Every structure is written in structure tokens, then in C-alpha cells.
Amino acid sequence: MINNWIKIAFRNFAKNKLAAFINIFGLTIGMVGVILTILYWKDELSYNQWNPEKDNVYQVVHQMDDGDIWSSGTIPEGPKLKEKFPEITDYLYLDWMTGALVESNGKSTYLNGLLSTTSNFFDFFPFEFTEGSAKGILNDLQSVAISQEWKNQLFSETSALGKTIKIEGKDYIVKGVYQNNFNSSEQPDAVIPFNWNELWNNYSTAWGNYSYKLYIKLKPGSISPELLKKFNHEIVYINQVIPYSKEGGMTPEQYIEKYGNTEILLDKLSDMRLFSQGDGGTIGKGNVSLLYIMTGLSIVILLLSCVNFINLSTANALKRAKEVGVRKALGAKRKNVVLQFILESFILCLFAFVLALALSEILLPYFNEYFNKSLELKFGSMLLYLAMILAVVVLISGLFPALYLSKFQPLKVLKGNFSRSKSGVWVRNGLMGFQFFISAFFFVGGLVVYMQVHYMMNRDLGFKADQTAVVYMNNYKDTTRYEKYELLKHTFKNIKGVEEISSGMRVPGYMSNNSSNLMYLEKSVQATSCAMDYNFLDLMNVKLVSGRKLSPEIASDSTQNILVNETLVKKLGVKDPIGLEVKSGMNDQTFKIVGVVQDFFVEGFRREINPTIFFHWKTVNWQRGNLSAVLFKINPETTESTLNEIEKRWKTQVEPGYPFKYSFIDQQFVRTYDQYKKQKNIFFILTTVVVLIALLGLFGLVSFIIEQRMREISIRKVLGADSGDIVKMFSKTYVVIASISVTLSIPVTYYLMQKWLENFVYRIELPWWPFLLAFIVIILLTLLVVSIRSLRATRNNPVDYLKYE
């Protein structure tokens, strides 16, 4: 029996090649999208799942009064939390150093991934050790644990235990080698211990210095909203608000009203990658919104393909009616007929599924490159998901047509009384309307995403840094950075093609935040600090709104005077800030405002431009240690040779042994909205796919219906109907369906795209014309598809369909 059903299935596929092609094409594309999305989800959800402490460890983050989230803590915070709350069993501090110059066996090399931490790091992140043991490994300040990757680079095949390496000029003894080839929020390649006594002596009372990442470990099941409230009361209110309010001669309530309040938040390690409130750890936060978009779109495309399958199967009902009638007359039960048609659906879906696996494997390298991933399609680990995909597709696409086709009554069918069911027509029209609905959404959504990305790429950014390269210093411990900068500023300016040299903290596309409270009378504003050279703003063509810029000719411009941006002026609530004195919380220093500069973008379009003060490096001495970015204005005619000479001198005169890292500022800023460019490209591809699947389904459905009504068409032609009348007859229904569906999609599309635009502080206003354009285009495409198929039908000879009447 099964063999017979299979033969009938393939015979039916051969007789209806167009329907088989449309179904296989749509299902293949739909399943490819779902498979790749599942791979992405699996990888993102795997972060920290290897860690046995994942449900007990939390990153401490702080929400400031202005809404900013700081993923760091203060030095006294961890010990105080453990002292006050028995629910906390331990705390961990981290200070990432990124790369470091490492010397071993007389060779010097620059290696990435260096982490300085408290001695209990491996209690929080218990990586597997291949040499040595994690127990007590960082108790000695001369100890270092290195990853297998560092070990392979430094010691090749020999054991690393007990070997001495020099990191940033200091000797360390290798006490262990560990594997870190897991997806982890903190994934260092080498770990060295803090000098905790020194840190505590320097920062034990520095409640406002958020400089280190802080993790805490809680007893299982102890986390609760009530515990968080206690954290904020005991740590923030008792240790910060009350002392600072007393110092300022005000009540705690007045202090909070004036300066705002800080709130402690906790990010659970197991959820940090996708659902953290902070930065998601040093590895970074995953893009959960992109994942949701990919998931929704891939499911929708698969549903559209299933809709095509259902539509074409039910439209083909007349051809299969007599087959069903004969089978039932010969004793077949309805469940046998249902199973037969489900088997046919399974064969078609299985073929599409195999094609989808092959196509996924082909596309995976491009997918990985596009999303910066290293995903692999491993059949074993994906078996359950793949089986579920196939089962769901077979169930959705096969069950309804099987039930519909199996309900035919043999007596009516064999007598020739069978005709098209009105309910079947309504179902097909409803499903076709669903396809038009989704197509309209994708069409409008794609246009809106394109317009927002185009707006971001073409908006006035407040700066113009053409041909400006920024070179980054690597050695974070170098206390002579500023002196080196002053020296290179004089020696590098004679390089052919270098037009100007400067430096500053707020370089567009480079996230270097340093902020403090700024007081004017009774007004308090959290302001971002930008230490800079005198010509920093001029080099980037930032406009002066009022007052003057800083000058090396005026002594007070390197001791007291500052510039502010327009946003800070608005926050202070003053009309003319020139000459006003403000007090900074950095070191209780008083500044005098001498100029206002135009707002310019640094961090992209998702956040508001920060209130910012600009001052020379010498104005706040300790800020010189933050000097990292050196800017070079380069003549476009000598770009390559100039950069080569800068690199040559940089490696010999500025940072010998360190890598030379640079980028152009305009290209660097573009990367701040790179994910939205990807969303634009995804929408374009998927809009094309969705509309194509819908039009193919429409073409196939119209083809079936026309084939069923060829005798009617022939009679109409004999009676004098021309081609236009016949095209109009078939087009009318689908134009009405398309019109209703696109109209119904407008409020849903408007709402969803408005929510998407709310991700951006600086965004376009949602226009009306994309909705009108979607309506026009979909109606025209519908007319085109129906007309092409109808005109082909009118060219047939009526005699071929009437000679048996």
C-alpha cells in the first residue's frame, strides 16, 4: 500500500510540475531561514552555559539618574555587600588590560586578552586546566595563568609550568594553563592578580569611582526584588547619599533631588549575553533584537510557503476528487486517504528539507562572515531541531489539504455532481490575502529601514573628519603618554602628507566615556569629560556657536577655562553661559565657560548626545593618563605613503613592539550603526523573497483555477468575449483581495515600524507614501501575474476544450 501511495505521489508531482516547483522552492527558502536562525540562537544562548556557577553569579551594574547604565562598580562596594548581606558568598573585581607586550625566551611579542583580577577569578569562571590547578593560583602577585593559546605561542610543545615571562616589563611565573574555548562573557587569555592592598588603600572610600567590573556570587535561590531594595538602601543610600548630603549641608531627599540617585542592578551570568541590562560582560552583549527580527521573518517566510502549499493543494482538488471517490468506493476509509495525502506532503517536504540542508551548508560561510560568527551545522546536535522543523512543516502544509481532500463523498463525485466548495474558495482567498498582508508589511518595512539608515548615513553629524586617521596607543600603563604625544606632534609633522596632528578623548565611533557631576548654582548635570589638544575641535571642523575656542596663547585656557556643548547649555537652563563658573565633581575644581560648540555625534543615533565639557589635557592633570587617540589629518594624494611612514616611526619611536592600530574617523563612526545596515540588507533580501513567494503562489493558484475553467473561457470566447474581458474577470477577485489585505496591513505595519524607530533618539518621521507605494506596487504586480496567465489561456483554441461537449 505504501509503495502504491509513493508511486501515485510521484506521478502527481510529474503531472503538476509548476505546483511542485513552487512548493519546493518556497519550503526550501523558508527552512533555510529557520535553520540558520536556530544555529544563531543556539550559539548566543550557549554563552556561560558551561559555567557551573552561571545561576549564582551576577554582574553588578548601576543605573544613573540620567538613565545611563554603568557596567562597573566601586572598590568599597564589593566588601561592603559581603559584610552586610549573608546571601553574598563572594565578590570578584576585574580590570581588563586587553593586549600586552610579553617577553619570553629572549623574544618579545604582543598578545591580546590580558586580565587583571582579584585572586578568586577561577572560582567565578572555572575554566578547565590542562597544566597546573586553579586552587590558590593567583594568591602570589608574581603568578600568572595563561590560556592554551598563549602557551602555544610562547612555549610551543614544552610545558609552561614554572616558566618566567615578562608582562609589561614585570616578571611573572606561569602557575597554570587553562582552556578557554567556551562561549563566556569573560574570556581572558591570561590572568594576573590585583595588588588588592594597594587598591584598597587608594580607593576604599571612593564611592563615586566606578572603574572596575564587579561580580558577586549569591547563595542559590536568594535573589529577590526585596534583596535588591536592601542593596540599594545599605550601599547607595547609607554609604553615598547620607554622607554626601551631610557634607553638602542638605537632607538626603534634597541631595537626591539635586544630584539624582544611583540604583544597583544585577545581571545574571546565565542570561547576560542576550538579556543583560548592562554591557553583557567584556565579550559584549548579543543583539537580541536582531535575533527576534530574524526569527519572526524566517517563520513568516516558512508560513507563506506553507500557505502556497495549502492553496495549490486545495485548488487541485477537482483533479484529485475522482481519485478519492474511487478509493472510497473500493473500501478505503477516510483516515487512509488522509494518511496518503500526508505521505505525499511528507515526500515533498522531505525533498525541500534535504535541499534546505544543502543550501544552508553552502550559505553558512557567508552567514558567518556577515554576522562575525563561526557557526557549524552539526547534524547530531541539530537532529531534534531539524526533526521538529520537518514535522511542523508537514503538519501545517499537509494536514489541512489532506482533511479537505479526504472529505469528498464518492457518490457525488462519481456522478459528476462535484463542484468547487465555497468554503474552499474562501479559505484559499483568505490565505492569499494573508500573503498580500505579509508582502505589504515587508515592502513598507524595508522602505522604512532603508530610509532610517539613509538618514543616519547622510545626517549632519556636527563634525567633518575627511582624511583624518586616528591611531590608538596600546600601552595603557605608560605614564608618559602625554609627553610622548607632545614629542611626536613635533617630530611627525614633517612627514610628507601630514597636514595636522591632534588628540582628544571624544573621538566619533570610539567609546571613551569619563564623566562627573557639574554644578552651577543649584543645578547639577552629569557631564561627559573631553580632555583634548587645542586644535582637536578645529581638526574635526566642529563649529563654534558662541564665545571663543581654547588657545595656547592664553594661560588660563590650560588651567581653568573650558568649552561646553549645546546640550549642556540646555541642561543648565541658561541663555548665555559665557563667563559662568561651574564646579566639577572630578576634583572639586572650578571651571569657567569661555565658549559653546555645536553638538556633534560620537556614539551613534541610539542615544542622546551627552552634555560635554571640553578642556585641555593640562587642565586636569590625571586626565592625561586617558590619552589614547592621536589624530592625523592626511593629504588625500599621499594617503598610503603617509600612513606607511607614520607606522614606521610609531613602531620605533612611540611604542616599540606594540601593533600599529588605526582607522579613519568617518569609517569608524559608520560602524556605530553597522547592525542597522545589516538589518536594511536583511529586509531587502527577505522582502524580495516574500514578494516572490507570494507572486509564485498567486501564479500557481491562478494557473490551477484557469485550467479548471478552461471550458468556461472557451464558451465565452465563442460567444464573443475578447481577451480583455477574460483578464478582467480573473483579475477582479485578486485585485479586491490584494486591496483589502494591503489596507488591513497598514495599522499593524505602522505600529511595528514606529516601535522599531523608537530605538533611535534621532530618527525619521514615519511618512505616508511608503504605504501608498506598497498598495500601488502590490496591485500592479497582482495584475501583471494574473494578466500573464490569463492571456496565455485566451490564446488556446476553444475547440480543444469544447469538442467533447
mmCIF file of N, CA, C and O in Angstrom, residues 636-717:
data_model
loop_
_atom_site.group_PDB
_atom_site.id
_atom_site.type_symbol
_atom_site.label_atom_id
_atom_site.label_comp_id
_atom_site.label_asym_id
_atom_site.label_seq_id
_atom_site.Cartn_x
_atom_site.Cartn_y
_atom_site.Cartn_z
ATOM 1 N N PRO A 636 45.027 63.669 0.875
ATOM 2 C CA PRO A 636 44.481 62.516 0.145
ATOM 3 C C PRO A 636 45.374 62.005 -0.981
ATOM 4 O O PRO A 636 45.260 60.843 -1.377
ATOM 5 N N GLU A 637 46.268 62.845 -1.479
ATOM 6 C CA GLU A 637 47.126 62.422 -2.583
ATOM 7 C C GLU A 637 48.283 61.537 -2.122
ATOM 8 O O GLU A 637 48.921 60.874 -2.933
ATOM 9 N N THR A 638 48.556 61.526 -0.818
ATOM 10 C CA THR A 638 49.689 60.726 -0.324
ATOM 11 C C THR A 638 49.267 59.796 0.810
ATOM 12 O O THR A 638 50.091 59.445 1.670
ATOM 13 N N THR A 639 48.001 59.397 0.825
ATOM 14 C CA THR A 639 47.464 58.641 1.957
ATOM 15 C C THR A 639 48.294 57.401 2.292
ATOM 16 O O THR A 639 48.732 57.204 3.435
ATOM 17 N N GLU A 640 48.535 56.564 1.303
ATOM 18 C CA GLU A 640 49.218 55.291 1.567
ATOM 19 C C GLU A 640 50.646 55.494 2.053
ATOM 20 O O GLU A 640 51.064 54.915 3.062
ATOM 21 N N SER A 641 51.396 56.321 1.371
ATOM 22 C CA SER A 641 52.792 56.539 1.759
ATOM 23 C C SER A 641 52.886 57.238 3.111
ATOM 24 O O SER A 641 53.781 56.943 3.915
ATOM 25 N N THR A 642 51.955 58.150 3.383
ATOM 26 C CA THR A 642 51.961 58.852 4.666
ATOM 27 C C THR A 642 51.686 57.894 5.815
ATOM 28 O O THR A 642 52.375 57.919 6.846
ATOM 29 N N LEU A 643 50.678 57.035 5.651
ATOM 30 C CA LEU A 643 50.361 56.059 6.697
ATOM 31 C C LEU A 643 51.508 55.087 6.914
ATOM 32 O O LEU A 643 51.803 54.694 8.054
ATOM 33 N N ASN A 644 52.181 54.692 5.843
ATOM 34 C CA ASN A 644 53.330 53.786 5.962
ATOM 35 C C ASN A 644 54.451 54.433 6.777
ATOM 36 O O ASN A 644 55.080 53.783 7.617
ATOM 37 N N GLU A 645 54.697 55.710 6.544
ATOM 38 C CA GLU A 645 55.760 56.401 7.272
ATOM 39 C C GLU A 645 55.361 56.611 8.738
ATOM 40 O O GLU A 645 56.201 56.474 9.644
ATOM 41 N N ILE A 646 54.064 56.944 8.978
ATOM 42 C CA ILE A 646 53.593 57.086 10.356
ATOM 43 C C ILE A 646 53.765 55.765 11.107
ATOM 44 O O ILE A 646 54.247 55.735 12.242
ATOM 45 N N GLU A 647 53.390 54.670 10.459
ATOM 46 C CA GLU A 647 53.522 53.354 11.089
ATOM 47 C C GLU A 647 54.980 53.031 11.405
ATOM 48 O O GLU A 647 55.302 52.544 12.503
ATOM 49 N N LYS A 648 55.851 53.316 10.448
ATOM 50 C CA LYS A 648 57.280 53.029 10.642
ATOM 51 C C LYS A 648 57.829 53.775 11.854
ATOM 52 O O LYS A 648 58.515 53.196 12.719
ATOM 53 N N ARG A 649 57.512 55.045 11.952
ATOM 54 C CA ARG A 649 58.031 55.847 13.072
ATOM 55 C C ARG A 649 57.339 55.467 14.383
ATOM 56 O O ARG A 649 57.968 55.470 15.444
ATOM 57 N N TRP A 650 56.048 55.177 14.307
ATOM 58 C CA TRP A 650 55.288 54.820 15.518
ATOM 59 C C TRP A 650 55.895 53.581 16.174
ATOM 60 O O TRP A 650 56.064 53.531 17.389
ATOM 61 N N LYS A 651 56.241 52.596 15.356
ATOM 62 C CA LYS A 651 56.764 51.332 15.893
ATOM 63 C C LYS A 651 58.177 51.464 16.440
ATOM 64 O O LYS A 651 58.610 50.621 17.238
ATOM 65 N N THR A 652 58.876 52.492 16.033
ATOM 66 C CA THR A 652 60.253 52.646 16.511
ATOM 67 C C THR A 652 60.388 53.742 17.567
ATOM 68 O O THR A 652 61.203 53.624 18.479
ATOM 69 N N GLN A 653 59.563 54.801 17.473
ATOM 70 C CA GLN A 653 59.740 55.947 18.357
ATOM 71 C C GLN A 653 58.687 56.060 19.462
ATOM 72 O O GLN A 653 58.963 56.615 20.523
ATOM 73 N N VAL A 654 57.477 55.553 19.211
ATOM 74 C CA VAL A 654 56.384 55.753 20.165
ATOM 75 C C VAL A 654 56.128 54.503 21.003
ATOM 76 O O VAL A 654 56.217 54.522 22.231
ATOM 77 N N GLU A 655 55.834 53.373 20.343
ATOM 78 C CA GLU A 655 55.513 52.133 21.053
ATOM 79 C C GLU A 655 56.211 50.948 20.403
ATOM 80 O O GLU A 655 55.592 50.160 19.697
ATOM 81 N N PRO A 656 57.504 50.799 20.618
ATOM 82 C CA PRO A 656 58.223 49.658 20.039
ATOM 83 C C PRO A 656 57.649 48.333 20.548
ATOM 84 O O PRO A 656 57.429 48.159 21.741
ATOM 85 N N GLY A 657 57.412 47.437 19.602
ATOM 86 C CA GLY A 657 56.894 46.117 19.967
ATOM 87 C C GLY A 657 55.393 46.012 19.968
ATOM 88 O O GLY A 657 54.840 44.914 19.943
ATOM 89 N N TYR A 658 54.682 47.147 19.989
ATOM 90 C CA TYR A 658 53.224 47.125 20.003
ATOM 91 C C TYR A 658 52.683 47.233 18.578
ATOM 92 O O TYR A 658 53.316 47.837 17.706
ATOM 93 N N PRO A 659 51.489 46.679 18.332
ATOM 94 C CA PRO A 659 50.919 46.782 16.981
ATOM 95 C C PRO A 659 50.472 48.207 16.672
ATOM 96 O O PRO A 659 50.097 48.962 17.580
ATOM 97 N N PHE A 660 50.514 48.543 15.421
ATOM 98 C CA PHE A 660 50.071 49.864 14.952
ATOM 99 C C PHE A 660 48.607 49.732 14.543
ATOM 100 O O PHE A 660 48.272 49.027 13.586
ATOM 101 N N LYS A 661 47.708 50.383 15.273
ATOM 102 C CA LYS A 661 46.275 50.264 15.005
ATOM 103 C C LYS A 661 45.707 51.639 14.646
ATOM 104 O O LYS A 661 45.889 52.600 15.390
ATOM 105 N N TYR A 662 45.037 51.694 13.517
ATOM 106 C CA TYR A 662 44.452 52.967 13.102
ATOM 107 C C TYR A 662 43.155 52.712 12.342
ATOM 108 O O TYR A 662 42.869 51.599 11.885
ATOM 109 N N SER A 663 42.367 53.745 12.210
ATOM 110 C CA SER A 663 41.189 53.727 11.338
ATOM 111 C C SER A 663 40.864 55.169 10.991
ATOM 112 O O SER A 663 41.305 56.102 11.669
ATOM 113 N N PHE A 664 40.099 55.353 9.929
ATOM 114 C CA PHE A 664 39.652 56.693 9.564
ATOM 115 C C PHE A 664 38.375 57.006 10.335
ATOM 116 O O PHE A 664 37.476 56.153 10.465
ATOM 117 N N ILE A 665 38.265 58.212 10.841
ATOM 118 C CA ILE A 665 37.181 58.561 11.754
ATOM 119 C C ILE A 665 35.816 58.378 11.109
ATOM 120 O O ILE A 665 34.888 57.849 11.741
ATOM 121 N N ASP A 666 35.657 58.793 9.850
ATOM 122 C CA ASP A 666 34.345 58.668 9.220
ATOM 123 C C ASP A 666 33.943 57.198 9.093
ATOM 124 O O ASP A 666 32.788 56.830 9.324
ATOM 125 N N GLN A 667 34.905 56.323 8.739
ATOM 126 C CA GLN A 667 34.616 54.893 8.646
ATOM 127 C C GLN A 667 34.349 54.305 10.031
ATOM 128 O O GLN A 667 33.505 53.424 10.196
ATOM 129 N N GLN A 668 35.063 54.803 11.023
ATOM 130 C CA GLN A 668 34.883 54.328 12.392
ATOM 131 C C GLN A 668 33.487 54.665 12.898
ATOM 132 O O GLN A 668 32.836 53.847 13.564
ATOM 133 N N PHE A 669 32.997 55.846 12.585
ATOM 134 C CA PHE A 669 31.668 56.236 13.045
ATOM 135 C C PHE A 669 30.582 55.422 12.351
ATOM 136 O O PHE A 669 29.572 55.082 12.968
ATOM 137 N N VAL A 670 30.791 55.100 11.085
ATOM 138 C CA VAL A 670 29.812 54.307 10.351
ATOM 139 C C VAL A 670 29.563 52.970 11.055
ATOM 140 O O VAL A 670 28.446 52.441 11.044
ATOM 141 N N ARG A 671 30.596 52.436 11.718
ATOM 142 C CA ARG A 671 30.444 51.151 12.395
ATOM 143 C C ARG A 671 29.480 51.224 13.577
ATOM 144 O O ARG A 671 29.015 50.189 14.059
ATOM 145 N N THR A 672 29.160 52.428 14.070
ATOM 146 C CA THR A 672 28.229 52.544 15.189
ATOM 147 C C THR A 672 26.816 52.160 14.785
ATOM 148 O O THR A 672 25.994 51.859 15.655
ATOM 149 N N TYR A 673 26.516 52.199 13.491
ATOM 150 C CA TYR A 673 25.191 51.735 13.061
ATOM 151 C C TYR A 673 25.306 50.620 12.023
ATOM 152 O O TYR A 673 24.436 50.438 11.173
ATOM 153 N N ASP A 674 26.387 49.856 12.157
ATOM 154 C CA ASP A 674 26.609 48.750 11.227
ATOM 155 C C ASP A 674 25.494 47.712 11.310
ATOM 156 O O ASP A 674 25.079 47.151 10.301
ATOM 157 N N GLN A 675 25.003 47.429 12.536
ATOM 158 C CA GLN A 675 23.954 46.419 12.676
ATOM 159 C C GLN A 675 22.682 46.829 11.944
ATOM 160 O O GLN A 675 21.940 45.971 11.459
ATOM 161 N N TYR A 676 22.435 48.142 11.834
ATOM 162 C CA TYR A 676 21.226 48.590 11.152
ATOM 163 C C TYR A 676 21.393 48.524 9.641
ATOM 164 O O TYR A 676 20.423 48.323 8.906
ATOM 165 N N LYS A 677 22.618 48.668 9.174
ATOM 166 C CA LYS A 677 22.877 48.430 7.758
ATOM 167 C C LYS A 677 22.617 46.965 7.431
ATOM 168 O O LYS A 677 22.077 46.634 6.365
ATOM 169 N N LYS A 678 22.968 46.087 8.370
ATOM 170 C CA LYS A 678 22.688 44.667 8.173
ATOM 171 C C LYS A 678 21.193 44.414 8.163
ATOM 172 O O LYS A 678 20.693 43.630 7.355
ATOM 173 N N GLN A 679 20.471 45.078 9.069
ATOM 174 C CA GLN A 679 19.013 44.918 9.084
ATOM 175 C C GLN A 679 18.408 45.407 7.775
ATOM 176 O O GLN A 679 17.461 44.813 7.254
ATOM 177 N N LYS A 680 18.961 46.500 7.239
ATOM 178 C CA LYS A 680 18.474 47.003 5.948
ATOM 179 C C LYS A 680 18.674 45.963 4.854
ATOM 180 O O LYS A 680 17.758 45.692 4.061
ATOM 181 N N ASN A 681 19.861 45.361 4.813
ATOM 182 C CA ASN A 681 20.149 44.352 3.796
ATOM 183 C C ASN A 681 19.269 43.120 3.975
ATOM 184 O O ASN A 681 18.783 42.540 2.993
ATOM 185 N N ILE A 682 19.056 42.717 5.255
ATOM 186 C CA ILE A 682 18.203 41.557 5.524
ATOM 187 C C ILE A 682 16.782 41.834 5.060
ATOM 188 O O ILE A 682 16.137 40.988 4.425
ATOM 189 N N PHE A 683 16.273 43.029 5.363
ATOM 190 C CA PHE A 683 14.918 43.383 4.944
ATOM 191 C C PHE A 683 14.792 43.386 3.426
ATOM 192 O O PHE A 683 13.788 42.947 2.872
ATOM 193 N N PHE A 684 15.822 43.888 2.744
ATOM 194 C CA PHE A 684 15.770 43.920 1.283
ATOM 195 C C PHE A 684 15.702 42.506 0.716
ATOM 196 O O PHE A 684 14.877 42.201 -0.164
ATOM 197 N N ILE A 685 16.576 41.621 1.240
ATOM 198 C CA ILE A 685 16.600 40.239 0.743
ATOM 199 C C ILE A 685 15.277 39.542 1.039
ATOM 200 O O ILE A 685 14.679 38.898 0.165
ATOM 201 N N LEU A 686 14.793 39.682 2.280
ATOM 202 C CA LEU A 686 13.581 38.978 2.669
ATOM 203 C C LEU A 686 12.346 39.564 2.009
ATOM 204 O O LEU A 686 11.398 38.824 1.699
ATOM 205 N N THR A 687 12.323 40.876 1.771
ATOM 206 C CA THR A 687 11.200 41.460 1.044
ATOM 207 C C THR A 687 11.120 40.874 -0.358
ATOM 208 O O THR A 687 10.032 40.512 -0.842
ATOM 209 N N THR A 688 12.276 40.761 -1.006
ATOM 210 C CA THR A 688 12.311 40.157 -2.339
ATOM 211 C C THR A 688 11.808 38.721 -2.303
ATOM 212 O O THR A 688 11.006 38.294 -3.147
ATOM 213 N N VAL A 689 12.281 37.963 -1.300
ATOM 214 C CA VAL A 689 11.879 36.553 -1.188
ATOM 215 C C VAL A 689 10.385 36.432 -0.913
ATOM 216 O O VAL A 689 9.689 35.621 -1.542
ATOM 217 N N VAL A 690 9.879 37.235 0.035
ATOM 218 C CA VAL A 690 8.457 37.159 0.405
ATOM 219 C C VAL A 690 7.556 37.505 -0.774
ATOM 220 O O VAL A 690 6.584 36.792 -1.072
ATOM 221 N N VAL A 691 7.872 38.617 -1.454
ATOM 222 C CA VAL A 691 7.051 39.021 -2.595
ATOM 223 C C VAL A 691 7.139 37.980 -3.705
ATOM 224 O O VAL A 691 6.126 37.637 -4.337
ATOM 225 N N LEU A 692 8.326 37.420 -3.931
ATOM 226 C CA LEU A 692 8.487 36.392 -4.961
ATOM 227 C C LEU A 692 7.664 35.150 -4.637
ATOM 228 O O LEU A 692 6.986 34.586 -5.506
ATOM 229 N N ILE A 693 7.722 34.702 -3.368
ATOM 230 C CA ILE A 693 6.944 33.527 -2.964
ATOM 231 C C ILE A 693 5.455 33.792 -3.124
ATOM 232 O O ILE A 693 4.698 32.936 -3.616
ATOM 233 N N ALA A 694 5.013 34.989 -2.718
ATOM 234 C CA ALA A 694 3.595 35.334 -2.850
ATOM 235 C C ALA A 694 3.163 35.358 -4.304
ATOM 236 O O ALA A 694 2.092 34.838 -4.671
ATOM 237 N N LEU A 695 3.995 35.940 -5.175
ATOM 238 C CA LEU A 695 3.637 36.020 -6.592
ATOM 239 C C LEU A 695 3.686 34.647 -7.256
ATOM 240 O O LEU A 695 2.838 34.331 -8.106
ATOM 241 N N LEU A 696 4.645 33.816 -6.881
ATOM 242 C CA LEU A 696 4.682 32.449 -7.403
ATOM 243 C C LEU A 696 3.443 31.678 -6.969
ATOM 244 O O LEU A 696 2.846 30.931 -7.766
ATOM 245 N N GLY A 697 3.064 31.856 -5.714
ATOM 246 C CA GLY A 697 1.847 31.199 -5.233
ATOM 247 C C GLY A 697 0.624 31.678 -5.970
ATOM 248 O O GLY A 697 -0.251 30.874 -6.336
ATOM 249 N N LEU A 698 0.556 32.988 -6.214
ATOM 250 C CA LEU A 698 -0.564 33.543 -6.964
ATOM 251 C C LEU A 698 -0.585 32.997 -8.386
ATOM 252 O O LEU A 698 -1.639 32.606 -8.902
ATOM 253 N N PHE A 699 0.585 32.945 -9.010
ATOM 254 C CA PHE A 699 0.673 32.423 -10.379
ATOM 255 C C PHE A 699 0.213 30.969 -10.435
ATOM 256 O O PHE A 699 -0.557 30.571 -11.320
ATOM 257 N N GLY A 700 0.686 30.162 -9.476
ATOM 258 C CA GLY A 700 0.288 28.758 -9.459
ATOM 259 C C GLY A 700 -1.193 28.593 -9.203
ATOM 260 O O GLY A 700 -1.869 27.770 -9.847
ATOM 261 N N LEU A 701 -1.745 29.374 -8.264
ATOM 262 C CA LEU A 701 -3.160 29.276 -7.935
ATOM 263 C C LEU A 701 -4.023 29.686 -9.126
ATOM 264 O O LEU A 701 -5.004 28.998 -9.478
ATOM 265 N N VAL A 702 -3.669 30.796 -9.754
ATOM 266 C CA VAL A 702 -4.422 31.254 -10.924
ATOM 267 C C VAL A 702 -4.326 30.226 -12.055
ATOM 268 O O VAL A 702 -5.305 29.971 -12.763
ATOM 269 N N SER A 703 -3.164 29.625 -12.208
ATOM 270 C CA SER A 703 -2.996 28.611 -13.250
ATOM 271 C C SER A 703 -3.944 27.445 -13.026
ATOM 272 O O SER A 703 -4.583 26.947 -13.967
ATOM 273 N N PHE A 704 -4.058 26.962 -11.791
ATOM 274 C CA PHE A 704 -4.968 25.866 -11.479
ATOM 275 C C PHE A 704 -6.420 26.254 -11.761
ATOM 276 O O PHE A 704 -7.186 25.511 -12.374
ATOM 277 N N ILE A 705 -6.794 27.450 -11.298
ATOM 278 C CA ILE A 705 -8.189 27.874 -11.454
ATOM 279 C C ILE A 705 -8.529 28.078 -12.922
ATOM 280 O O ILE A 705 -9.620 27.695 -13.391
ATOM 281 N N ILE A 706 -7.605 28.663 -13.673
ATOM 282 C CA ILE A 706 -7.846 28.846 -15.107
ATOM 283 C C ILE A 706 -7.977 27.497 -15.801
ATOM 284 O O ILE A 706 -8.840 27.301 -16.668
ATOM 285 N N GLU A 707 -7.121 26.547 -15.409
ATOM 286 C CA GLU A 707 -7.192 25.223 -16.021
ATOM 287 C C GLU A 707 -8.531 24.569 -15.736
ATOM 288 O O GLU A 707 -9.111 23.892 -16.598
ATOM 289 N N GLN A 708 -9.069 24.779 -14.537
ATOM 290 C CA GLN A 708 -10.363 24.218 -14.184
ATOM 291 C C GLN A 708 -11.515 24.897 -14.948
ATOM 292 O O GLN A 708 -12.574 24.304 -15.131
ATOM 293 N N ARG A 709 -11.274 26.136 -15.366
ATOM 294 C CA ARG A 709 -12.357 26.901 -16.009
ATOM 295 C C ARG A 709 -12.115 27.132 -17.494
ATOM 296 O O ARG A 709 -12.660 28.050 -18.093
ATOM 297 N N MET A 710 -11.269 26.291 -18.088
ATOM 298 C CA MET A 710 -10.951 26.486 -19.497
ATOM 299 C C MET A 710 -12.181 26.325 -20.400
ATOM 300 O O MET A 710 -12.304 27.008 -21.416
ATOM 301 N N ARG A 711 -13.087 25.434 -20.042
ATOM 302 C CA ARG A 711 -14.286 25.297 -20.861
ATOM 303 C C ARG A 711 -15.149 26.553 -20.794
ATOM 304 O O ARG A 711 -15.711 26.986 -21.801
ATOM 305 N N GLU A 712 -15.229 27.121 -19.578
ATOM 306 C CA GLU A 712 -15.975 28.373 -19.442
ATOM 307 C C GLU A 712 -15.335 29.470 -20.283
ATOM 308 O O GLU A 712 -16.039 30.234 -20.965
ATOM 309 N N ILE A 713 -13.995 29.550 -20.245
ATOM 310 C CA ILE A 713 -13.285 30.556 -21.036
ATOM 311 C C ILE A 713 -13.533 30.335 -22.520
ATOM 312 O O ILE A 713 -13.771 31.292 -23.289
ATOM 313 N N SER A 714 -13.509 29.088 -22.946
ATOM 314 C CA SER A 714 -13.734 28.771 -24.369
ATOM 315 C C SER A 714 -15.121 29.180 -24.807
ATOM 316 O O SER A 714 -15.313 29.740 -25.902
ATOM 317 N N ILE A 715 -16.131 28.899 -23.963
ATOM 318 C CA ILE A 715 -17.510 29.280 -24.303
ATOM 319 C C ILE A 715 -17.627 30.795 -24.414
ATOM 320 O O ILE A 715 -18.256 31.330 -25.339
ATOM 321 N N ARG A 716 -17.003 31.510 -23.479
ATOM 322 C CA ARG A 716 -17.059 32.962 -23.517
ATOM 323 C C ARG A 716 -16.415 33.499 -24.804
ATOM 324 O O ARG A 716 -16.895 34.465 -25.394
ATOM 325 N N LYS A 717 -15.288 32.887 -25.215
ATOM 326 C CA LYS A 717 -14.634 33.333 -26.447
ATOM 327 C C LYS A 717 -15.511 33.091 -27.660
ATOM 328 O O LYS A 717 -15.619 33.935 -28.552
#
